[in-house]
Amino acid sequence: MVVLREGMCPGLDENVVRDLRAADIKTVEDLVSSDIEELALKCSLSYKTLFAIRRVLLAQHAAFPVSGADLYEELLSSTAILSTGNPSLDKLLDSGLYTGEITELSGGPGSGKSQVCFGVAVHVSYHLKQSVIYIDTTGGLTASRLLQMLQTETSNTEEQMEALQRIHIFRLFDVFSLLDCLYSLRSGRLQQASVGGGSVKAVIVDSVSAVISPVLGGKQNEGMSLMIQVAGALKTMAKDFNVAVLVTNHVTRSDNGEVRPGLGVSWSHIPRTRVLLERVEGAGSVSCSSFRSATLIKSSRQACRIKEEFDLQWWSRSKEGSSGKRKLEET
Amino acid sequence: MQRPVSSLGLSPSVKVKLVNSGLQFTADLLHLKPLQLSKDTGLSQQEALEVLQAVKTDGGGDEARGGRVPASLTALELLQQEEEMRSIVTFSSQLDAALGGGIPVGKSTEICGVPGVGKTQLCLQLSVDVQVPQSFGGVGGQVIYIDTEGSFLVQRVIDMATAAVKHCSLLVEDDEQRVAMTTFTIENILSNIFLVRCHDYVELLAELHLLPDFLSDHPKSRLLVIDSVACLFRQFDDLSLRTRLLHSLTQQLIAMATRHHIAVVITNQMTTRLRGSHSQLVPAFGESWGHAPTIRLLLQWAGSRRMVAIYKSPCQMDATIQYQITSEGFRDADQPEQSQSKRPRTHTDQ
């Protein structure tokens, strides 16, 4: 429902808008679905003017179909696959994060979601030399950890600082700030962030459930609508700007004790690929190992339920020949 | 692309009125005057003005005014900010080393444990430690202590404060530290702890709503302790309401921690989880609460020894450390009792 305003198209000036309002035509839909001849008689406007206005408005507001072949060509030329930096995760994700899609990481507390997000940010910023936008809603982002990860990639301080400058961080703690941020990114700040060197290729939101779960449920009637708006903003951003969107989610336990991702069934349709991270249970009640297992629970490209184990220390591994760092087994 | 009106931070009744009169996108609102808007939609003048202000700061663009459009910082700037912020030491050097300097300022930390293992002792120790002057490597800040169980004992704080003052006075090396020691006395330590007693969850939520103003009035605050949050939320009938309240509590706390540069410390209790025939002690409130704190410390008994495990941390590896509670407070285990033999703590560039 788009309201008719003067200046929307040539021929639609103030007088015309006023006459149309008097005839109870307030929106573009009303104009387009009414009979032009009758309208011309009722409003004492010329048939030709109304016809021209209607044609321009239809062209402005209609969606145009694209053939499958053209769509495929476009996808081939514009989609990129961003590696996560960890070979086991890449194998699970069919070689990495695809641009134009939303990928979700869910897991319990301490399962490694934020660590994977840091690893992806560092990899995209350092190896691919592209900018990353990191939206942190939980306060878990520490730049010193990013620096630690960068220090295993290179010991050149200049390069480390450059890579750090390509990661843009937003710290927000409620859903309306998140929506403000996403819409302002879409309307132009994404281009601004690219000025630093390299275009933005990845947008990471850690975590989306922290801001949405307080508004869901109970007597609040806006929660679902806000959740779907966040999803819509992320999806159109991914498609229009060719970025890979990575979000994290919490988990809940279902009645039979099974762990599943949070935010319910409505959210489960939003991400294209979903990965569940879990701690690998060692002996004893609190395992201090850094191994995690990742299970693919939803994918449009691979068989589901495949599992991979990886080591969180992958991002702190030492290079061959560097001095003094603790040596870890390569996964 | 158009931004729908329903994504603005306004009350739902206002948004319903806007949508019903055909104004679905913020672009439609940009050209309207308040009087015209209130006539068309049936809103009051005041509401129309609020709507237009919300739309203007959104469409206005890139200046981060009053937090409407958030400012971004690069990771490099964040790193510089972090290097200026110190951590709060716990007086147990092994735990401090494992935590990378101590309890970090600007993040929320959860301490869970069975009864009697030392959670309140650690909280009291942190309330004293946060006041160690900056010339000794401490943070030099004030404390807000929200007590829900009534376990805050002034006498214990006096014991810990005495030990801390004695420890620091033995480390005095230069004039700056000597000057700092004149203000680091037991009376001053006690007067920098602001104690709040909450008896139910409504009082806690009300207190948290009033805290941002208090923190703006007392800019030297560096620590907020809530001991314990479990006590208030355990007798809930409506579990989904409890989950929602806990989530919004979390977001408020982390927002305060980030904006006012304070460390938030929360204490939690343990509950038993049954898995088949196997039972396990886990922190209360389940999986969704586990995401709330940034760092989780689990205090537990291993035989007759007390251990602290770092269960979740974004920048440190998981580790388990033994500690003990002495008359002087929270200390490393197996350390000789005389404080003179402790190696002096130096904070280089944490």
Coordinates of N, CA, C and O in Angstrom, one line a residue, chain A residues 1-3 5 107-110 113 115 118 137-148 161 164-165 167-173 176-177 179-181 183-184 186 189 192 210-211 213-214 216-218 220-222 226 229 240 250-251 253 279 285-289 292 313 326, chain B residues 1-4 6-10 12 15 19 22-25 27-28 31 36 40 58 62 68-76 78-79 81-83 107 244 247-248 251 254-255 258-259 273 275 280 287-288 290-292 294 296 298 300 309 311-315 317-320:
Chain A
M1 N 0.8 -1.2 0.0 CA 0.0 0.0 0.0 C 0.9 1.2 0.0 O 1.3 1.7 1.0
V2 N 1.1 1.8 -1.2 CA 2.0 2.9 -1.3 C 1.1 4.1 -1.5 O 0.3 4.2 -2.4
V3 N 1.3 5.2 -0.7 CA 0.4 6.3 -0.7 C 0.8 7.2 -1.9 O 2.0 7.4 -2.2
R5 N 1.7 10.4 -3.9 CA 2.2 11.7 -3.5 C 2.6 12.4 -4.8 O 2.9 11.8 -5.8
G107 N 24.3 -23.8 19.2 CA 25.0 -24.7 20.2 C 24.8 -24.2 21.6 O 24.4 -23.1 21.8
G108 N 25.1 -25.0 22.5 CA 24.9 -24.7 23.9 C 26.0 -23.7 24.3 O 26.9 -23.3 23.6
P109 N 26.0 -23.3 25.6 CA 27.0 -22.3 26.1 C 28.3 -23.0 26.1 O 28.5 -24.1 26.5
G110 N 29.3 -22.3 25.6 CA 30.7 -22.8 25.6 C 30.9 -23.8 24.5 O 32.0 -24.5 24.5
K113 N 30.6 -21.3 19.4 CA 30.0 -20.5 18.3 C 30.7 -19.2 18.1 O 31.1 -18.9 16.9
Q115 N 33.7 -18.5 18.9 CA 35.1 -18.8 18.4 C 35.1 -19.0 16.9 O 36.0 -18.5 16.2
F118 N 34.7 -15.7 15.3 CA 36.0 -14.9 15.3 C 36.9 -15.5 14.2 O 37.5 -14.7 13.4
T137 N 25.9 -8.9 20.0 CA 24.8 -8.6 20.9 C 25.0 -9.2 22.3 O 24.2 -9.0 23.2
T138 N 26.1 -10.0 22.5 CA 26.3 -10.6 23.8 C 27.5 -10.1 24.6 O 27.7 -10.5 25.7
G139 N 28.3 -9.3 24.0 CA 29.4 -8.8 24.7 C 30.6 -9.8 24.7 O 31.5 -9.6 25.5
G140 N 30.5 -10.8 23.9 CA 31.6 -11.8 23.9 C 32.8 -11.5 23.0 O 33.7 -12.3 23.0
L141 N 32.7 -10.4 22.3 CA 33.8 -10.1 21.4 C 34.9 -9.4 22.1 O 34.7 -8.4 22.7
T142 N 36.1 -10.0 22.1 CA 37.3 -9.4 22.6 C 38.3 -9.2 21.5 O 38.7 -10.2 20.9
A143 N 38.8 -8.0 21.3 CA 39.7 -7.8 20.2 C 41.0 -8.5 20.4 O 41.7 -8.8 19.5
S144 N 41.3 -8.7 21.7 CA 42.6 -9.4 21.9 C 42.6 -10.8 21.4 O 43.6 -11.4 21.0
R145 N 41.4 -11.5 21.4 CA 41.3 -12.8 20.9 C 41.5 -12.8 19.4 O 42.2 -13.6 18.8
L146 N 40.9 -11.8 18.7 CA 41.1 -11.6 17.3 C 42.6 -11.4 17.0 O 43.1 -12.0 16.0
L147 N 43.2 -10.6 17.8 CA 44.7 -10.4 17.6 C 45.5 -11.7 17.8 O 46.4 -12.0 17.0
Q148 N 45.1 -12.5 18.8 CA 45.7 -13.8 19.0 C 45.6 -14.7 17.8 O 46.6 -15.3 17.3
M161 N 47.5 -5.2 11.9 CA 46.7 -4.0 12.1 C 45.8 -3.7 11.0 O 44.6 -3.3 11.1
L164 N 42.9 -6.0 11.2 CA 42.0 -5.6 12.3 C 41.1 -4.4 11.8 O 40.0 -4.3 12.2
Q165 N 41.7 -3.6 11.0 CA 40.9 -2.4 10.5 C 39.8 -2.8 9.6 O 38.9 -2.0 9.3
I167 N 37.8 -5.2 10.0 CA 36.6 -5.8 10.8 C 35.9 -4.6 11.4 O 36.5 -3.9 12.3
H168 N 34.7 -4.4 11.0 CA 33.9 -3.3 11.6 C 32.9 -3.9 12.6 O 32.2 -4.8 12.3
I169 N 32.9 -3.3 13.8 CA 32.1 -3.9 14.9 C 31.0 -3.0 15.4 O 31.2 -1.8 15.5
F170 N 29.8 -3.6 15.5 CA 28.7 -2.9 16.1 C 28.3 -3.6 17.4 O 28.1 -4.8 17.4
R171 N 28.1 -2.9 18.5 CA 27.7 -3.5 19.7 C 26.3 -3.0 20.1 O 26.1 -1.9 20.4
L172 N 25.3 -3.9 19.9 CA 23.9 -3.6 20.2 C 23.3 -4.6 21.1 O 23.7 -5.7 21.1
F173 N 22.3 -4.2 21.9 CA 21.8 -5.1 22.9 C 20.3 -5.3 22.8 O 19.7 -6.0 23.7
F176 N 15.4 -3.4 18.5 CA 15.2 -2.3 17.7 C 16.5 -1.6 17.2 O 16.6 -1.1 16.1
S177 N 17.5 -1.7 18.1 CA 18.8 -1.2 17.6 C 19.3 -2.1 16.5 O 20.0 -1.6 15.5
L179 N 17.5 -3.7 14.3 CA 16.8 -3.3 13.0 C 17.3 -2.0 12.5 O 17.6 -1.9 11.3
D180 N 17.6 -1.0 13.4 CA 18.1 0.3 12.9 C 19.4 0.1 12.2 O 19.7 0.6 11.1
C181 N 20.3 -0.8 12.8 CA 21.6 -1.0 12.2 C 21.5 -1.7 10.9 O 22.1 -1.3 9.9
Y183 N 19.0 -1.8 8.7 CA 18.4 -0.9 7.7 C 19.4 0.2 7.3 O 19.5 0.6 6.1
S184 N 20.2 0.7 8.2 CA 21.1 1.7 7.9 C 22.2 1.1 7.0 O 22.8 1.8 6.2
R186 N 21.9 -1.3 4.9 CA 21.3 -1.5 3.6 C 21.3 -0.2 2.8 O 21.4 -0.2 1.6
R189 N 25.5 2.4 4.4 CA 26.7 2.3 5.1 C 27.6 1.1 4.7 O 28.7 1.1 5.0
Q192 N 30.0 2.5 2.6 CA 31.0 3.3 3.4 C 32.0 2.4 4.0 O 33.2 2.7 4.0
A210 N 19.8 -13.7 21.2 CA 19.9 -13.0 22.5 C 19.0 -11.8 22.4 O 18.5 -11.3 23.4
V211 N 18.8 -11.2 21.2 CA 17.9 -10.0 21.2 C 16.5 -10.3 20.9 O 15.6 -9.6 21.2
S213 N 14.8 -13.4 21.7 CA 14.1 -14.2 22.7 C 13.4 -13.3 23.8 O 12.3 -13.7 24.3
P214 N 13.9 -12.2 24.2 CA 13.1 -11.4 25.2 C 11.8 -10.9 24.7 O 10.9 -10.6 25.5
L216 N 9.8 -12.5 22.5 CA 8.9 -13.6 22.0 C 8.1 -14.1 23.2 O 8.6 -14.3 24.2
G217 N 6.8 -14.4 22.9 CA 6.1 -15.1 23.9 C 5.3 -14.3 24.8 O 5.4 -13.0 24.9
G218 N 4.5 -14.9 25.6 CA 3.7 -14.2 26.6 C 2.7 -13.3 26.0 O 2.1 -13.6 25.0
Q220 N 3.2 -10.4 24.7 CA 3.8 -9.5 23.7 C 3.3 -10.0 22.3 O 3.6 -11.1 22.0
N221 N 2.8 -9.1 21.5 CA 2.3 -9.6 20.2 C 3.2 -9.2 19.1 O 2.9 -9.4 17.9
E222 N 4.3 -8.5 19.4 CA 5.2 -8.0 18.3 C 6.3 -9.0 18.0 O 7.0 -8.7 17.0
L226 N 8.8 -8.9 14.7 CA 10.2 -8.4 14.7 C 11.2 -9.4 14.2 O 12.1 -9.1 13.5
Q229 N 11.1 -9.6 10.6 CA 11.7 -8.5 9.9 C 13.2 -8.5 10.0 O 13.8 -8.2 9.0
D240 N 21.1 -8.7 -2.1 CA 21.4 -7.5 -2.9 C 22.9 -7.2 -2.9 O 23.4 -6.6 -3.8
H250 N 20.9 -19.9 20.1 CA 21.1 -20.7 21.3 C 20.3 -22.0 21.1 O 19.7 -22.2 20.0
V251 N 20.4 -22.9 22.0 CA 19.7 -24.2 21.9 C 18.7 -24.4 23.1 O 18.9 -23.8 24.1
R253 N 16.2 -27.5 25.1 CA 16.0 -29.0 25.1 C 14.5 -29.3 24.9 O 13.6 -28.7 25.5
R279 N 29.9 -29.9 22.6 CA 31.1 -30.3 23.2 C 31.2 -31.8 23.1 O 30.3 -32.5 23.2
S285 N 32.7 -34.7 34.8 CA 31.6 -33.9 34.6 C 31.9 -32.6 33.8 O 31.1 -32.2 33.1
V286 N 33.1 -32.1 34.0 CA 33.4 -30.9 33.2 C 34.6 -31.2 32.4 O 35.7 -31.4 32.9
S287 N 34.4 -31.3 31.1 CA 35.5 -31.7 30.2 C 36.3 -30.4 29.9 O 35.7 -29.4 29.6
C288 N 37.6 -30.5 29.9 CA 38.3 -29.3 29.6 C 39.0 -29.5 28.3 O 40.0 -28.8 28.0
S289 N 38.5 -30.3 27.4 CA 39.1 -30.4 26.1 C 38.6 -29.3 25.2 O 37.6 -28.7 25.4
R292 N 35.3 -30.0 19.6 CA 33.9 -29.8 19.4 C 33.4 -30.6 18.3 O 34.2 -30.9 17.3
Q313 N 41.3 -25.2 19.0 CA 42.6 -24.6 19.0 C 43.2 -24.5 17.6 O 44.3 -24.1 17.5
R326 N 53.4 -23.1 21.7 CA 53.1 -24.5 22.0 C 52.7 -25.2 20.7 O 51.9 -24.7 19.9
Chain B
M1 N 15.9 0.5 -0.5 CA 14.8 -0.4 -0.1 C 14.0 0.3 1.0 O 14.5 1.1 1.8
Q2 N 12.8 0.0 1.0 CA 11.9 0.7 2.0 C 12.0 0.0 3.3 O 12.0 -1.2 3.5
R3 N 11.8 0.8 4.4 CA 11.8 0.3 5.7 C 10.4 0.3 6.3 O 9.8 1.4 6.3
P4 N 9.9 -0.8 6.7 CA 8.5 -0.8 7.2 C 8.4 -0.1 8.5 O 9.3 -0.1 9.3
S6 N 6.7 -0.9 11.0 CA 6.6 -1.8 12.1 C 8.0 -2.1 12.7 O 8.1 -2.7 13.8
S7 N 9.0 -1.7 12.1 CA 10.4 -2.0 12.6 C 10.9 -0.8 13.5 O 12.0 -0.9 14.0
L8 N 10.1 0.2 13.6 CA 10.6 1.4 14.5 C 10.3 1.0 15.9 O 9.4 0.3 16.2
G9 N 11.0 1.7 16.8 CA 10.8 1.4 18.2 C 9.7 2.2 18.8 O 10.0 3.0 19.7
L10 N 8.5 2.0 18.4 CA 7.4 2.8 18.9 C 6.4 1.8 19.6 O 6.5 0.6 19.4
P12 N 3.1 -0.5 20.1 CA 2.4 -1.2 19.1 C 1.1 -0.5 18.7 O 0.7 -0.6 17.5
K15 N 1.7 2.0 16.1 CA 2.1 1.4 14.8 C 0.8 0.9 14.1 O 0.7 1.0 12.9
V19 N -0.4 1.9 10.3 CA -0.6 1.0 9.2 C -2.0 1.0 8.7 O -2.3 0.9 7.5
G22 N -2.8 3.4 6.0 CA -2.1 3.3 4.7 C -0.6 3.7 4.7 O 0.0 3.6 3.7
L23 N -0.1 4.0 5.9 CA 1.3 4.5 5.9 C 2.2 3.3 6.3 O 2.4 3.1 7.5
Q24 N 2.6 2.5 5.3 CA 3.4 1.3 5.7 C 4.9 1.5 5.8 O 5.5 0.7 6.4
F25 N 5.4 2.4 5.1 CA 6.8 2.6 5.0 C 7.3 3.9 5.6 O 6.6 4.9 5.5
A27 N 9.3 5.9 4.3 CA 9.5 6.9 3.3 C 8.2 7.7 3.1 O 8.2 8.9 2.8
D28 N 7.0 7.1 3.4 CA 5.8 7.8 3.3 C 5.7 8.9 4.4 O 4.9 9.8 4.2
H31 N 7.5 13.1 4.5 CA 7.1 14.3 3.9 C 5.9 15.0 4.7 O 5.4 16.0 4.3
Q36 N -0.8 17.2 10.2 CA -1.5 16.5 9.1 C -1.5 15.0 9.5 O -2.4 14.3 9.3
D40 N -4.7 12.6 9.9 CA -5.0 11.5 9.0 C -5.1 10.2 9.8 O -5.9 9.3 9.4
D58 N 16.2 8.2 11.8 CA 16.5 7.0 11.0 C 16.9 7.4 9.6 O 18.0 6.9 9.1
D62 N 23.9 9.1 8.8 CA 25.1 8.4 9.3 C 25.7 8.9 10.6 O 26.5 8.3 11.2
R68 N 20.9 6.4 18.2 CA 19.8 5.9 17.3 C 20.4 5.1 16.2 O 20.0 3.9 16.0
V69 N 21.3 5.7 15.5 CA 22.0 4.9 14.5 C 23.4 4.5 15.1 O 24.2 5.4 15.4
P70 N 23.6 3.3 15.3 CA 24.8 3.0 16.1 C 26.1 3.3 15.5 O 26.3 3.1 14.3
A71 N 27.1 3.7 16.3 CA 28.4 4.0 15.7 C 29.1 2.6 15.7 O 29.0 1.8 16.5
S72 N 30.0 2.5 14.7 CA 30.7 1.3 14.6 C 32.2 1.6 14.9 O 32.6 2.8 14.7
L73 N 32.9 0.6 15.4 CA 34.3 0.8 15.5 C 35.0 -0.3 14.9 O 34.5 -1.4 14.7
T74 N 36.3 -0.1 14.5 CA 37.0 -1.2 13.9 C 37.6 -2.0 15.0 O 37.7 -1.5 16.1
A75 N 38.0 -3.2 14.6 CA 38.6 -4.1 15.7 C 39.9 -3.5 16.2 O 40.2 -3.7 17.4
L76 N 40.6 -2.7 15.5 CA 41.8 -2.0 16.0 C 41.5 -1.1 17.1 O 42.1 -1.0 18.1
L78 N 38.8 -1.2 19.0 CA 38.4 -1.9 20.1 C 39.6 -2.5 20.9 O 39.6 -2.5 22.1
L79 N 40.6 -2.9 20.1 CA 41.8 -3.4 20.8 C 42.5 -2.4 21.7 O 42.9 -2.6 22.8
Q81 N 41.0 0.2 23.0 CA 40.1 0.4 24.2 C 40.4 -0.7 25.2 O 40.4 -0.4 26.4
E82 N 40.5 -1.9 24.8 CA 40.6 -3.0 25.7 C 41.9 -2.9 26.4 O 42.0 -3.3 27.6
E83 N 43.0 -2.5 25.7 CA 44.3 -2.4 26.4 C 44.3 -1.4 27.5 O 45.1 -1.5 28.4
K107 N 32.5 -7.0 30.9 CA 31.9 -8.2 30.5 C 31.1 -8.8 31.7 O 31.4 -8.4 32.8
R244 N 11.9 -15.4 29.8 CA 11.9 -14.1 29.2 C 12.6 -13.1 30.1 O 13.3 -12.2 29.6
H247 N 16.3 -13.5 30.1 CA 16.9 -13.0 28.9 C 17.0 -11.5 28.9 O 18.0 -10.9 28.5
S248 N 15.9 -10.8 29.3 CA 16.0 -9.3 29.2 C 16.9 -8.8 30.3 O 17.6 -7.8 30.1
Q251 N 20.4 -9.0 28.8 CA 20.7 -7.9 27.8 C 20.9 -6.6 28.6 O 21.8 -5.8 28.2
I254 N 24.4 -6.7 30.2 CA 25.6 -6.5 29.3 C 25.6 -5.2 28.6 O 26.7 -4.6 28.4
A255 N 24.4 -4.6 28.4 CA 24.4 -3.2 27.9 C 25.0 -2.2 28.9 O 25.8 -1.4 28.5
T258 N 28.8 -2.7 29.0 CA 29.6 -2.1 27.9 C 29.6 -0.6 28.0 O 30.6 0.0 27.8
R259 N 28.4 0.0 28.3 CA 28.3 1.4 28.2 C 29.0 2.1 29.3 O 29.6 3.2 29.2
R273 N 20.6 -32.6 37.0 CA 19.9 -33.0 35.7 C 20.0 -34.5 35.6 O 21.1 -35.1 35.8
R275 N 19.8 -37.9 33.5 CA 19.9 -38.4 32.1 C 19.8 -39.9 32.1 O 20.8 -40.5 32.4
Q280 N 23.6 -35.5 37.0 CA 24.8 -34.7 36.9 C 24.4 -33.3 37.5 O 23.3 -32.9 37.4
E287 N 19.9 -24.3 29.6 CA 20.7 -23.9 28.4 C 20.6 -22.5 28.1 O 21.6 -21.8 27.8
S288 N 19.4 -22.0 28.1 CA 19.2 -20.6 27.5 C 19.9 -19.6 28.4 O 20.4 -18.6 27.9
G290 N 22.6 -20.2 30.0 CA 24.0 -20.4 29.9 C 24.7 -19.4 28.9 O 25.9 -19.2 28.9
H291 N 23.9 -18.9 27.9 CA 24.4 -18.0 27.0 C 24.5 -16.6 27.5 O 25.2 -15.8 26.9
A292 N 23.9 -16.3 28.7 CA 23.9 -15.0 29.2 C 25.2 -14.4 29.6 O 25.6 -13.4 29.1
T294 N 29.2 -13.9 29.8 CA 30.3 -14.0 28.8 C 31.3 -15.1 29.3 O 31.8 -15.8 28.5
R296 N 32.1 -18.0 32.4 CA 31.5 -18.9 33.4 C 32.5 -19.6 34.2 O 33.4 -20.2 33.6
L298 N 33.1 -22.3 37.3 CA 32.4 -23.4 38.0 C 33.2 -23.7 39.3 O 34.3 -24.2 39.1
Q300 N 33.8 -26.1 42.4 CA 33.3 -27.4 42.8 C 34.3 -28.0 43.8 O 35.4 -27.6 43.9
A309 N 36.8 -24.1 37.8 CA 37.0 -24.4 36.4 C 36.5 -23.3 35.6 O 35.4 -22.8 35.8
Y311 N 34.6 -22.6 32.6 CA 33.8 -23.4 31.8 C 33.5 -22.7 30.4 O 33.3 -23.4 29.4
K312 N 33.5 -21.5 30.4 CA 33.2 -20.8 29.1 C 33.9 -19.4 29.1 O 33.7 -18.7 30.1
S313 N 34.7 -19.2 28.1 CA 35.3 -17.9 28.0 C 35.7 -17.6 26.6 O 36.1 -18.5 25.9
P314 N 35.4 -16.4 26.1 CA 35.7 -16.2 24.7 C 37.2 -16.0 24.3 O 37.5 -16.1 23.2
C315 N 38.0 -15.7 25.3 CA 39.4 -15.5 25.0 C 40.4 -16.3 25.7 O 41.6 -16.1 25.6
M317 N 41.5 -20.3 27.3 CA 41.2 -21.7 27.2 C 40.6 -22.2 28.5 O 40.8 -21.7 29.5
D318 N 39.9 -23.4 28.4 CA 39.3 -24.0 29.6 C 40.4 -24.4 30.5 O 41.4 -24.9 30.1
A319 N 40.3 -24.2 31.8 CA 41.3 -24.6 32.7 C 40.7 -24.9 34.1 O 39.6 -24.4 34.4
T320 N 41.4 -25.7 34.9 CA 40.9 -25.9 36.3 C 42.0 -25.6 37.2 O 43.2 -26.0 37.0

